[in-house]
Amino acid sequence: MSQQEASQAVVQVEGLYKAFGTNAVLKGVCVTIGRGEVVVVMGPSGSGKTTFVRSLNFLEVPDKGDITICGTHVSVQNGAAGLKRAQHKQVRDIRRKTAMVFQSFNLFAHMTALKNIIEGPVQIKGVRREDAIVQARALLSQVGLAEKENEYPSRLSGGQKQRVAIARALAMNPDVILFDEPTSALDPELRDEVLTVMRKLAEGGMTMIIVTHEVRFAREVADRVIFMEGGVIVEDASSENFFNQPSNDRIRQFLRRVE
Ligand code: ADP
């Protein structure tokens, strides 16, 4: 990536470290992701994938490292405690520029689908309620759930819940959406409806970072695959090269297990 492309990067991470107690989970992760790129993160369980994506929007505060999201830069030296007051605004900015879609949906159970979607824009961004509702209806329609706006999460299937969660993420108009195993809590027959929505987002140019074991989806939709093991990125390749010419035995073994 040239210097000019790097300066247009949506996500830039340098030297990211995170430990939980004595368990060192991220050990110097570095990566740059450009606008519109769809990057799938793969790797064995426990390799740090979830911690990595959660660190990007400070759901986990890294111990050390530099994170830049669309020009907003936070340099962490000493974990959450070391964040200076002046950096809190940058962290808030980064949180607004990123949206997260979780494995377990994390919808507000006491709110209808529509209310789940307007909550962020109204409360965090100060969008007028009427405007947020118009946008939320358009987003529900985009994810194929126009008729479900008044349903509570308990009355939605897992696939429908996840599509509401994606609409909720989109409502914040983020620069990048982080997906943490968005389909792994779903029965196989519900996965496709979520993957179809994600595929459309990718085609529309959304920048996406997706932790997933969905090999077929990654082959078809990802521009790049990052393979993590033991808290570092051991491979960062085009999707084609990753799947067709894996660079090492560990990746070949991993693919044999998940394919
Ligand atoms: P992956 O997503 O690749 O499975 P994770 O990032 O979820 O990996 O976890 C990496 C390691 O960090 C695991 O050993 C896990 O037990 C540990 N870990 C993750 N989150 C926490 C936490 N909040 N507290 C303590 N340990 C954690």
mmCIF file of C-alpha atoms and ligand atoms in Angstrom:
data_model
loop_
_atom_site.group_PDB
_atom_site.id
_atom_site.type_symbol
_atom_site.label_atom_id
_atom_site.label_comp_id
_atom_site.label_asym_id
_atom_site.label_seq_id
_atom_site.Cartn_x
_atom_site.Cartn_y
_atom_site.Cartn_z
ATOM 1 C CA MET A 1 0.000 0.000 0.000
ATOM 2 C CA SER A 2 1.449 3.391 -1.000
ATOM 3 C CA GLN A 3 1.781 6.241 1.469
ATOM 4 C CA GLN A 4 -1.159 8.026 -0.136
ATOM 5 C CA GLU A 5 -3.352 4.936 0.130
ATOM 6 C CA ALA A 6 -2.266 4.446 3.735
ATOM 7 C CA SER A 7 -3.306 8.014 4.544
ATOM 8 C CA GLN A 8 -6.756 7.185 3.183
ATOM 9 C CA ALA A 9 -6.889 4.064 5.293
ATOM 10 C CA VAL A 10 -10.052 3.512 7.288
ATOM 11 C CA VAL A 11 -8.265 1.381 9.867
ATOM 12 C CA GLN A 12 -4.614 1.520 10.819
ATOM 13 C CA VAL A 13 -3.276 -0.529 13.693
ATOM 14 C CA GLU A 14 0.286 -0.643 14.909
ATOM 15 C CA GLY A 15 1.854 -2.711 17.659
ATOM 16 C CA LEU A 16 -1.351 -3.745 19.393
ATOM 17 C CA TYR A 17 -0.844 -5.628 22.667
ATOM 18 C CA LYS A 18 -3.421 -6.921 25.131
ATOM 19 C CA ALA A 19 -3.156 -9.327 28.053
ATOM 20 C CA PHE A 20 -5.824 -10.598 30.423
ATOM 21 C CA GLY A 21 -3.849 -11.086 33.628
ATOM 22 C CA THR A 22 -0.891 -13.247 32.645
ATOM 23 C CA ASN A 23 -2.579 -14.396 29.436
ATOM 24 C CA ALA A 24 -0.979 -12.393 26.605
ATOM 25 C CA VAL A 25 -3.670 -12.415 23.914
ATOM 26 C CA LEU A 26 -2.527 -9.813 21.369
ATOM 27 C CA LYS A 27 1.208 -9.674 20.833
ATOM 28 C CA GLY A 28 1.898 -6.878 18.391
ATOM 29 C CA VAL A 29 -0.865 -6.827 15.787
ATOM 30 C CA CYS A 30 -0.286 -4.489 12.825
ATOM 31 C CA VAL A 31 -2.669 -4.004 9.937
ATOM 32 C CA THR A 32 -3.939 -1.352 7.519
ATOM 33 C CA ILE A 33 -7.357 -1.565 5.901
ATOM 34 C CA GLY A 34 -8.492 0.687 3.081
ATOM 35 C CA ARG A 35 -11.912 2.118 2.299
ATOM 36 C CA GLY A 36 -14.317 -0.439 0.904
ATOM 37 C CA GLU A 37 -12.156 -3.416 1.777
ATOM 38 C CA VAL A 38 -13.844 -6.534 3.110
ATOM 39 C CA VAL A 39 -11.434 -8.326 5.411
ATOM 40 C CA VAL A 40 -12.172 -11.694 6.967
ATOM 41 C CA VAL A 41 -10.289 -12.645 10.130
ATOM 42 C CA MET A 42 -9.770 -16.369 10.617
ATOM 43 C CA GLY A 43 -7.765 -18.493 12.983
ATOM 44 C CA PRO A 44 -8.060 -21.119 15.675
ATOM 45 C CA SER A 45 -10.170 -20.564 18.757
ATOM 46 C CA GLY A 46 -8.314 -18.497 21.341
ATOM 47 C CA SER A 47 -5.974 -16.874 18.810
ATOM 48 C CA GLY A 48 -7.193 -13.375 19.723
ATOM 49 C CA LYS A 49 -9.631 -12.609 16.875
ATOM 50 C CA THR A 50 -12.459 -11.346 19.063
ATOM 51 C CA THR A 51 -10.115 -9.365 21.285
ATOM 52 C CA PHE A 52 -8.601 -7.793 18.176
ATOM 53 C CA VAL A 53 -11.909 -6.565 16.709
ATOM 54 C CA ARG A 54 -13.197 -5.446 20.112
ATOM 55 C CA SER A 55 -10.004 -3.440 20.581
ATOM 56 C CA LEU A 56 -10.615 -1.549 17.360
ATOM 57 C CA ASN A 57 -13.521 0.317 18.916
ATOM 58 C CA PHE A 58 -12.205 0.206 22.480
ATOM 59 C CA LEU A 59 -14.738 -2.290 23.795
ATOM 60 C CA GLU A 60 -11.460 -3.726 25.052
ATOM 61 C CA VAL A 61 -8.837 -1.125 25.772
ATOM 62 C CA PRO A 62 -5.509 -2.481 24.545
ATOM 63 C CA ASP A 63 -2.495 -2.355 26.855
ATOM 64 C CA LYS A 64 -0.394 -0.748 24.181
ATOM 65 C CA GLY A 65 -0.616 0.235 20.554
ATOM 66 C CA ASP A 66 -1.754 2.796 18.029
ATOM 67 C CA ILE A 67 -5.204 2.754 16.491
ATOM 68 C CA THR A 68 -6.278 5.193 13.793
ATOM 69 C CA ILE A 69 -9.788 5.091 12.366
ATOM 70 C CA CYS A 70 -10.399 7.524 9.527
ATOM 71 C CA GLY A 71 -7.856 10.006 10.782
ATOM 72 C CA THR A 72 -8.758 9.795 14.482
ATOM 73 C CA HIS A 73 -5.686 8.511 16.270
ATOM 74 C CA VAL A 74 -5.335 7.068 19.761
ATOM 75 C CA SER A 75 -1.982 5.972 21.077
ATOM 76 C CA VAL A 76 -2.289 3.732 24.124
ATOM 77 C CA GLN A 77 0.765 3.288 26.333
ATOM 78 C CA ASN A 78 -0.554 1.852 29.546
ATOM 79 C CA GLY A 79 -4.032 0.381 29.112
ATOM 80 C CA ALA A 80 -7.276 2.087 30.118
ATOM 81 C CA ALA A 81 -5.675 3.652 33.183
ATOM 82 C CA GLY A 82 -3.062 5.325 31.034
ATOM 83 C CA LEU A 83 -5.561 7.023 28.713
ATOM 84 C CA LYS A 84 -5.337 10.739 29.233
ATOM 85 C CA ARG A 85 -8.480 12.778 29.648
ATOM 86 C CA ALA A 86 -7.758 14.476 26.315
ATOM 87 C CA GLN A 87 -7.813 11.077 24.603
ATOM 88 C CA HIS A 88 -11.331 10.251 25.765
ATOM 89 C CA LYS A 89 -12.797 12.430 23.029
ATOM 90 C CA GLN A 90 -10.792 10.539 20.412
ATOM 91 C CA VAL A 91 -12.000 7.227 21.832
ATOM 92 C CA ARG A 92 -15.593 8.481 21.581
ATOM 93 C CA ASP A 93 -14.951 9.586 17.991
ATOM 94 C CA ILE A 94 -13.566 6.157 17.134
ATOM 95 C CA ARG A 95 -16.586 4.484 18.705
ATOM 96 C CA ARG A 96 -18.856 6.608 16.509
ATOM 97 C CA LYS A 97 -16.931 5.767 13.375
ATOM 98 C CA THR A 98 -17.125 2.029 14.020
ATOM 99 C CA ALA A 99 -20.155 -0.165 14.559
ATOM 100 C CA MET A 100 -20.145 -3.660 15.926
ATOM 101 C CA VAL A 101 -22.311 -6.668 15.157
ATOM 102 C CA PHE A 102 -22.034 -9.394 17.800
ATOM 103 C CA GLN A 103 -22.431 -13.150 17.718
ATOM 104 C CA SER A 104 -25.248 -12.905 20.278
ATOM 105 C CA PHE A 105 -27.041 -9.971 18.561
ATOM 106 C CA ASN A 106 -27.157 -7.809 21.729
ATOM 107 C CA LEU A 107 -30.448 -6.143 20.819
ATOM 108 C CA PHE A 108 -32.260 -4.198 23.537
ATOM 109 C CA ALA A 109 -34.868 -6.773 24.621
ATOM 110 C CA HIS A 110 -37.388 -4.181 25.837
ATOM 111 C CA MET A 111 -37.403 -2.242 22.556
ATOM 112 C CA THR A 112 -39.090 -2.975 19.244
ATOM 113 C CA ALA A 113 -36.975 -3.521 16.144
ATOM 114 C CA LEU A 114 -37.555 0.089 15.085
ATOM 115 C CA LYS A 115 -36.675 1.489 18.504
ATOM 116 C CA ASN A 116 -33.507 -0.603 18.585
ATOM 117 C CA ILE A 117 -32.439 1.077 15.362
ATOM 118 C CA ILE A 118 -33.295 4.687 16.208
ATOM 119 C CA GLU A 119 -31.829 4.594 19.716
ATOM 120 C CA GLY A 120 -28.208 5.262 18.680
ATOM 121 C CA PRO A 121 -28.898 8.006 16.129
ATOM 122 C CA VAL A 122 -31.294 9.833 18.500
ATOM 123 C CA GLN A 123 -29.377 9.412 21.775
ATOM 124 C CA ILE A 124 -25.797 9.514 20.587
ATOM 125 C CA LYS A 125 -25.877 11.517 17.376
ATOM 126 C CA GLY A 126 -28.742 13.854 18.249
ATOM 127 C CA VAL A 127 -30.689 13.030 15.064
ATOM 128 C CA ARG A 128 -34.336 14.183 15.176
ATOM 129 C CA ARG A 129 -36.610 11.292 16.091
ATOM 130 C CA GLU A 130 -38.799 11.682 12.980
ATOM 131 C CA ASP A 131 -35.729 11.630 10.749
ATOM 132 C CA ALA A 132 -34.306 8.612 12.571
ATOM 133 C CA ILE A 133 -37.595 6.756 12.058
ATOM 134 C CA VAL A 134 -37.593 7.449 8.312
ATOM 135 C CA GLN A 135 -34.017 6.169 8.098
ATOM 136 C CA ALA A 136 -34.762 3.126 10.283
ATOM 137 C CA ARG A 137 -37.685 2.112 8.072
ATOM 138 C CA ALA A 138 -35.469 2.338 5.000
ATOM 139 C CA LEU A 139 -32.846 0.198 6.732
ATOM 140 C CA LEU A 140 -35.399 -2.397 7.856
ATOM 141 C CA SER A 141 -36.530 -2.607 4.284
ATOM 142 C CA GLN A 142 -32.912 -2.966 3.120
ATOM 143 C CA VAL A 143 -32.446 -5.992 5.394
ATOM 144 C CA GLY A 144 -35.801 -7.468 4.337
ATOM 145 C CA LEU A 145 -37.693 -6.776 7.564
ATOM 146 C CA ALA A 146 -39.979 -3.878 6.692
ATOM 147 C CA GLU A 147 -42.978 -5.634 8.215
ATOM 148 C CA LYS A 148 -41.240 -6.319 11.557
ATOM 149 C CA GLU A 149 -40.707 -2.795 12.845
ATOM 150 C CA ASN A 150 -43.043 -3.233 15.830
ATOM 151 C CA GLU A 151 -41.802 -6.672 16.883
ATOM 152 C CA TYR A 152 -39.764 -7.178 20.029
ATOM 153 C CA PRO A 153 -36.570 -9.259 19.722
ATOM 154 C CA SER A 154 -38.170 -12.215 21.549
ATOM 155 C CA ARG A 155 -40.587 -12.584 18.628
ATOM 156 C CA LEU A 156 -37.865 -12.604 15.974
ATOM 157 C CA SER A 157 -35.813 -15.562 14.734
ATOM 158 C CA GLY A 158 -32.047 -15.480 15.241
ATOM 159 C CA GLY A 159 -31.535 -14.530 11.600
ATOM 160 C CA GLN A 160 -34.060 -11.722 11.879
ATOM 161 C CA LYS A 161 -32.462 -10.474 15.100
ATOM 162 C CA GLN A 162 -29.087 -10.372 13.430
ATOM 163 C CA ARG A 163 -30.515 -8.457 10.466
ATOM 164 C CA VAL A 164 -32.001 -5.899 12.875
ATOM 165 C CA ALA A 165 -28.577 -5.679 14.526
ATOM 166 C CA ILE A 166 -27.010 -4.977 11.127
ATOM 167 C CA ALA A 167 -29.635 -2.289 10.414
ATOM 168 C CA ARG A 168 -28.850 -0.803 13.833
ATOM 169 C CA ALA A 169 -25.157 -0.725 12.987
ATOM 170 C CA LEU A 170 -25.865 0.940 9.631
ATOM 171 C CA ALA A 171 -28.073 3.570 11.276
ATOM 172 C CA MET A 172 -24.961 5.055 12.879
ATOM 173 C CA ASN A 173 -23.524 5.613 9.419
ATOM 174 C CA PRO A 174 -20.179 4.094 10.426
ATOM 175 C CA ASP A 175 -16.962 4.163 8.436
ATOM 176 C CA VAL A 176 -16.372 0.510 9.219
ATOM 177 C CA ILE A 177 -18.516 -2.313 10.574
ATOM 178 C CA LEU A 178 -16.888 -4.931 12.789
ATOM 179 C CA PHE A 179 -18.594 -8.325 12.770
ATOM 180 C CA ASP A 180 -17.705 -10.829 15.485
ATOM 181 C CA GLU A 181 -18.830 -14.277 14.319
ATOM 182 C CA PRO A 182 -22.197 -12.901 13.162
ATOM 183 C CA THR A 183 -23.585 -16.259 12.057
ATOM 184 C CA SER A 184 -22.113 -18.726 14.518
ATOM 185 C CA ALA A 185 -25.110 -18.617 16.893
ATOM 186 C CA LEU A 186 -27.492 -19.342 14.011
ATOM 187 C CA ASP A 187 -28.860 -22.589 12.648
ATOM 188 C CA PRO A 188 -27.490 -23.291 9.174
ATOM 189 C CA GLU A 189 -30.793 -22.468 7.479
ATOM 190 C CA LEU A 190 -30.777 -18.970 9.022
ATOM 191 C CA ARG A 191 -27.170 -18.183 8.207
ATOM 192 C CA ASP A 192 -27.751 -17.495 4.551
ATOM 193 C CA GLU A 193 -30.232 -14.697 5.138
ATOM 194 C CA VAL A 194 -27.633 -12.870 7.238
ATOM 195 C CA LEU A 195 -24.777 -13.608 4.835
ATOM 196 C CA THR A 196 -26.911 -12.334 1.946
ATOM 197 C CA VAL A 197 -27.385 -8.996 3.719
ATOM 198 C CA MET A 198 -23.639 -8.833 4.411
ATOM 199 C CA ARG A 199 -22.835 -9.684 0.811
ATOM 200 C CA LYS A 200 -24.992 -6.763 -0.373
ATOM 201 C CA LEU A 201 -23.254 -4.401 2.033
ATOM 202 C CA ALA A 202 -19.892 -5.527 0.696
ATOM 203 C CA GLU A 203 -21.049 -4.972 -2.883
ATOM 204 C CA GLY A 204 -22.214 -1.499 -1.864
ATOM 205 C CA GLY A 205 -18.671 -0.600 -0.808
ATOM 206 C CA MET A 206 -18.967 -0.822 2.990
ATOM 207 C CA THR A 207 -15.676 -1.348 4.793
ATOM 208 C CA MET A 208 -16.079 -4.531 6.819
ATOM 209 C CA ILE A 209 -13.928 -6.578 9.172
ATOM 210 C CA ILE A 210 -15.493 -9.951 9.813
ATOM 211 C CA VAL A 211 -14.420 -12.667 12.223
ATOM 212 C CA THR A 212 -15.974 -15.784 10.757
ATOM 213 C CA HIS A 213 -15.437 -19.441 9.957
ATOM 214 C CA GLU A 214 -17.709 -19.199 6.903
ATOM 215 C CA VAL A 215 -15.236 -20.317 4.262
ATOM 216 C CA ARG A 216 -17.604 -20.113 1.309
ATOM 217 C CA PHE A 217 -18.614 -16.576 2.231
ATOM 218 C CA ALA A 218 -14.970 -15.574 2.723
ATOM 219 C CA ARG A 219 -14.014 -17.045 -0.655
ATOM 220 C CA GLU A 220 -16.817 -15.200 -2.424
ATOM 221 C CA VAL A 221 -16.941 -11.873 -0.602
ATOM 222 C CA ALA A 222 -13.634 -11.122 1.136
ATOM 223 C CA ASP A 223 -10.946 -9.062 -0.538
ATOM 224 C CA ARG A 224 -8.431 -10.185 2.058
ATOM 225 C CA VAL A 225 -8.100 -12.839 4.693
ATOM 226 C CA ILE A 226 -6.093 -12.269 7.849
ATOM 227 C CA PHE A 227 -5.070 -15.417 9.697
ATOM 228 C CA MET A 228 -4.314 -15.012 13.389
ATOM 229 C CA GLU A 229 -2.513 -17.456 15.602
ATOM 230 C CA GLY A 230 -1.137 -16.954 19.094
ATOM 231 C CA GLY A 231 -1.999 -13.264 19.146
ATOM 232 C CA VAL A 232 -0.293 -12.229 15.933
ATOM 233 C CA ILE A 233 -1.246 -12.055 12.273
ATOM 234 C CA VAL A 234 0.610 -14.907 10.587
ATOM 235 C CA GLU A 235 -0.911 -14.381 7.139
ATOM 236 C CA ASP A 236 -2.509 -11.412 5.386
ATOM 237 C CA ALA A 237 -3.342 -12.373 1.819
ATOM 238 C CA SER A 238 -5.874 -11.882 -0.927
ATOM 239 C CA SER A 239 -8.778 -14.230 -0.481
ATOM 240 C CA GLU A 240 -7.771 -16.056 -3.645
ATOM 241 C CA ASN A 241 -4.206 -16.662 -2.486
ATOM 242 C CA PHE A 242 -5.249 -17.529 1.036
ATOM 243 C CA PHE A 243 -7.567 -20.314 -0.040
ATOM 244 C CA ASN A 244 -5.848 -21.522 -3.194
ATOM 245 C CA GLN A 245 -2.206 -21.257 -2.135
ATOM 246 C CA PRO A 246 -2.071 -21.226 1.667
ATOM 247 C CA SER A 247 1.412 -20.192 2.682
ATOM 248 C CA ASN A 248 1.939 -22.676 5.471
ATOM 249 C CA ASP A 249 0.873 -26.008 6.911
ATOM 250 C CA ARG A 250 -0.943 -24.513 9.883
ATOM 251 C CA ILE A 251 -3.327 -22.701 7.534
ATOM 252 C CA ARG A 252 -3.799 -25.832 5.390
ATOM 253 C CA GLN A 253 -4.637 -27.824 8.526
ATOM 254 C CA PHE A 254 -7.030 -25.126 9.722
ATOM 255 C CA LEU A 255 -8.820 -25.027 6.367
ATOM 256 C CA ARG A 256 -9.168 -28.809 6.314
ATOM 257 C CA ARG A 257 -10.936 -28.578 9.673
ATOM 258 C CA VAL A 258 -13.369 -25.782 8.807
ATOM 259 C CA GLU A 259 -14.091 -26.506 5.116
HETATM 260 P P1 ADP B 1 -10.755 -15.967 19.493
HETATM 261 O O1 ADP B 1 -11.773 -14.937 19.104
HETATM 262 O O2 ADP B 1 -9.673 -16.132 18.477
HETATM 263 O O3 ADP B 1 -11.359 -17.283 19.883
HETATM 264 P P2 ADP B 1 -10.456 -14.414 21.901
HETATM 265 O O4 ADP B 1 -9.965 -13.059 21.562
HETATM 266 O O5 ADP B 1 -11.911 -14.579 22.179
HETATM 267 O O6 ADP B 1 -9.986 -15.423 20.782
HETATM 268 O O7 ADP B 1 -9.717 -14.947 23.181
HETATM 269 C C1 ADP B 1 -8.304 -15.046 23.255
HETATM 270 C C2 ADP B 1 -7.915 -15.402 24.674
HETATM 271 O O8 ADP B 1 -8.284 -14.328 25.538
HETATM 272 C C3 ADP B 1 -8.589 -16.637 25.234
HETATM 273 O O9 ADP B 1 -7.632 -17.323 25.975
HETATM 274 C C4 ADP B 1 -9.661 -16.072 26.132
HETATM 275 O O10 ADP B 1 -9.948 -16.940 27.182
HETATM 276 C C5 ADP B 1 -9.048 -14.790 26.625
HETATM 277 N N1 ADP B 1 -10.035 -13.746 26.922
HETATM 278 C C6 ADP B 1 -10.847 -13.129 26.018
HETATM 279 N N2 ADP B 1 -11.612 -12.201 26.613
HETATM 280 C C7 ADP B 1 -11.300 -12.241 27.948
HETATM 281 C C8 ADP B 1 -11.737 -11.511 29.092
HETATM 282 N N3 ADP B 1 -12.658 -10.551 29.007
HETATM 283 N N4 ADP B 1 -11.171 -11.816 30.283
HETATM 284 C C9 ADP B 1 -10.226 -12.769 30.386
HETATM 285 N N5 ADP B 1 -9.760 -13.483 29.334
HETATM 286 C C10 ADP B 1 -10.281 -13.228 28.132
#
